Amino acid sequence: MASRAVTRLADRKLRSFGITAAQFSILGSLLKHPGRSVTQMAAAIAMDRSTLSRNLALLERRGLVAWADGERGNSRIARLTPQGAETVDIVRPAWEQNQAALRAALEAPGFSTVIAALRQVARL
């Protein structure tokens, strides 16, 4: 329930930009770690491959992502387009504001404690 609530909060904040929190996470991952395969990216951002592929297709249709051939014969690598990189820059302040609001809401039990516990749960 907490995960869905956090996602809904972020999605509401990003709706005016035309992307979801998951899509912003994908764009950010492409910016920080270019050249990853879909499988590598899915593992890194804890998203199943089918959800990632579906979101990459949506981002491609919006012109935010393009595909390049990977090192292996049939592999493809998603990359940010210039418009995708610009979108990350435009959306980042709203994302950071959302993160600050979430941090403030969780401050009572100690934000770092909550995040550490959630990271442990994510490793299970």
Coordinates of C-alpha atoms in Angstrom, one line a residue:
M1 CA 0.0 0.0 0.0
A2 CA 2.8 2.4 0.8
S3 CA 4.5 1.7 -2.5
R4 CA 1.3 2.5 -4.4
A5 CA 0.7 5.6 -2.4
V6 CA 4.2 6.9 -3.0
T7 CA 3.8 6.1 -6.8
R8 CA 0.4 7.9 -6.9
L9 CA 1.9 11.0 -5.3
A10 CA 4.8 11.1 -7.7
D11 CA 2.5 10.4 -10.7
R12 CA 0.3 13.3 -9.7
K13 CA 3.3 15.6 -9.5
L14 CA 4.6 14.5 -12.9
R15 CA 1.2 14.3 -14.7
S16 CA 1.5 17.9 -16.1
F17 CA 4.8 16.9 -17.8
G18 CA 3.1 14.0 -19.6
I19 CA 5.2 11.2 -17.9
T20 CA 4.8 8.9 -15.0
A21 CA 7.2 8.4 -12.1
A22 CA 8.3 5.0 -13.6
Q23 CA 9.0 6.8 -16.9
F24 CA 11.0 9.5 -15.2
S25 CA 13.0 6.8 -13.4
I26 CA 13.7 5.2 -16.8
L27 CA 14.8 8.5 -18.3
G28 CA 17.1 9.2 -15.3
S29 CA 18.6 5.7 -15.6
L30 CA 19.3 6.3 -19.3
L31 CA 20.9 9.6 -18.5
K32 CA 23.1 8.3 -15.7
H33 CA 23.9 4.9 -17.2
P34 CA 23.9 4.9 -21.0
G35 CA 24.5 1.7 -22.9
R36 CA 22.7 -0.7 -20.6
S37 CA 20.7 -3.5 -22.2
V38 CA 17.0 -3.7 -21.3
T39 CA 17.8 -6.6 -19.0
Q40 CA 20.5 -4.7 -17.2
M41 CA 18.4 -1.6 -16.9
A42 CA 15.4 -3.6 -15.6
A43 CA 17.6 -5.2 -12.9
A44 CA 19.1 -1.8 -11.9
I45 CA 15.8 0.0 -11.5
A46 CA 13.9 -3.0 -10.1
M47 CA 11.4 -3.2 -12.9
D48 CA 10.3 -6.3 -14.8
R49 CA 11.4 -6.4 -18.4
S50 CA 7.9 -6.3 -19.9
T51 CA 7.0 -3.2 -17.9
L52 CA 10.3 -1.5 -18.9
S53 CA 9.8 -2.5 -22.5
R54 CA 6.3 -1.1 -22.6
N55 CA 7.4 2.2 -21.0
L56 CA 10.3 2.5 -23.4
A57 CA 8.0 2.1 -26.3
L58 CA 5.8 4.9 -24.9
L59 CA 8.8 7.1 -24.4
E60 CA 10.0 6.3 -27.9
R61 CA 6.6 7.4 -29.4
R62 CA 7.0 10.7 -27.6
G63 CA 10.5 11.1 -29.0
L64 CA 12.3 10.9 -25.7
V65 CA 14.0 7.6 -26.4
A66 CA 15.6 6.1 -29.5
W67 CA 17.1 2.7 -30.1
A68 CA 20.6 1.8 -31.1
D69 CA 22.1 -1.6 -32.0
G70 CA 23.8 -3.4 -29.1
E71 CA 27.1 -5.2 -29.2
R72 CA 25.3 -8.5 -29.7
G73 CA 23.6 -9.3 -33.0
N74 CA 20.0 -9.0 -31.9
S75 CA 20.3 -6.7 -28.9
R76 CA 19.2 -3.1 -28.8
I77 CA 20.2 -0.3 -26.5
A78 CA 17.8 2.4 -25.5
R79 CA 19.3 5.9 -25.4
L80 CA 18.0 9.3 -24.6
T81 CA 17.2 11.7 -27.4
P82 CA 18.1 15.4 -27.0
Q83 CA 14.4 15.9 -26.2
G84 CA 14.6 13.2 -23.6
A85 CA 17.5 14.8 -21.9
E86 CA 15.8 18.1 -22.0
T87 CA 12.7 16.5 -20.4
V88 CA 14.8 15.2 -17.5
D89 CA 16.2 18.7 -16.9
I90 CA 12.7 20.2 -17.0
V91 CA 11.1 17.6 -14.8
R92 CA 13.9 17.2 -12.3
P93 CA 12.8 20.2 -10.1
A94 CA 9.3 18.8 -9.7
W95 CA 10.8 15.4 -8.9
E96 CA 13.1 16.8 -6.3
Q97 CA 10.2 18.8 -4.8
N98 CA 8.2 15.6 -4.6
Q99 CA 11.1 13.8 -2.9
A100 CA 11.4 16.6 -0.4
A101 CA 7.7 16.4 0.4
L102 CA 8.0 12.6 0.9
R103 CA 11.1 13.1 3.0
A104 CA 9.3 15.6 5.2
A105 CA 6.3 13.2 5.6
L106 CA 8.6 10.4 6.7
E107 CA 10.8 12.6 8.9
A108 CA 9.0 11.6 12.1
P109 CA 10.4 8.0 12.3
G110 CA 13.7 9.2 10.6
F111 CA 13.9 9.3 6.8
S112 CA 17.3 7.6 6.6
T113 CA 16.0 4.7 8.9
V114 CA 12.9 4.3 6.7
I115 CA 14.9 4.3 3.5
A116 CA 17.5 1.8 4.9
A117 CA 14.6 -0.5 5.9
L118 CA 13.0 -0.2 2.5
R119 CA 16.3 -1.0 0.8
Q120 CA 16.6 -4.1 2.9
V121 CA 13.1 -5.2 1.9
A122 CA 13.9 -4.6 -1.7
R123 CA 16.8 -7.0 -1.5
L124 CA 14.6 -9.9 -0.4

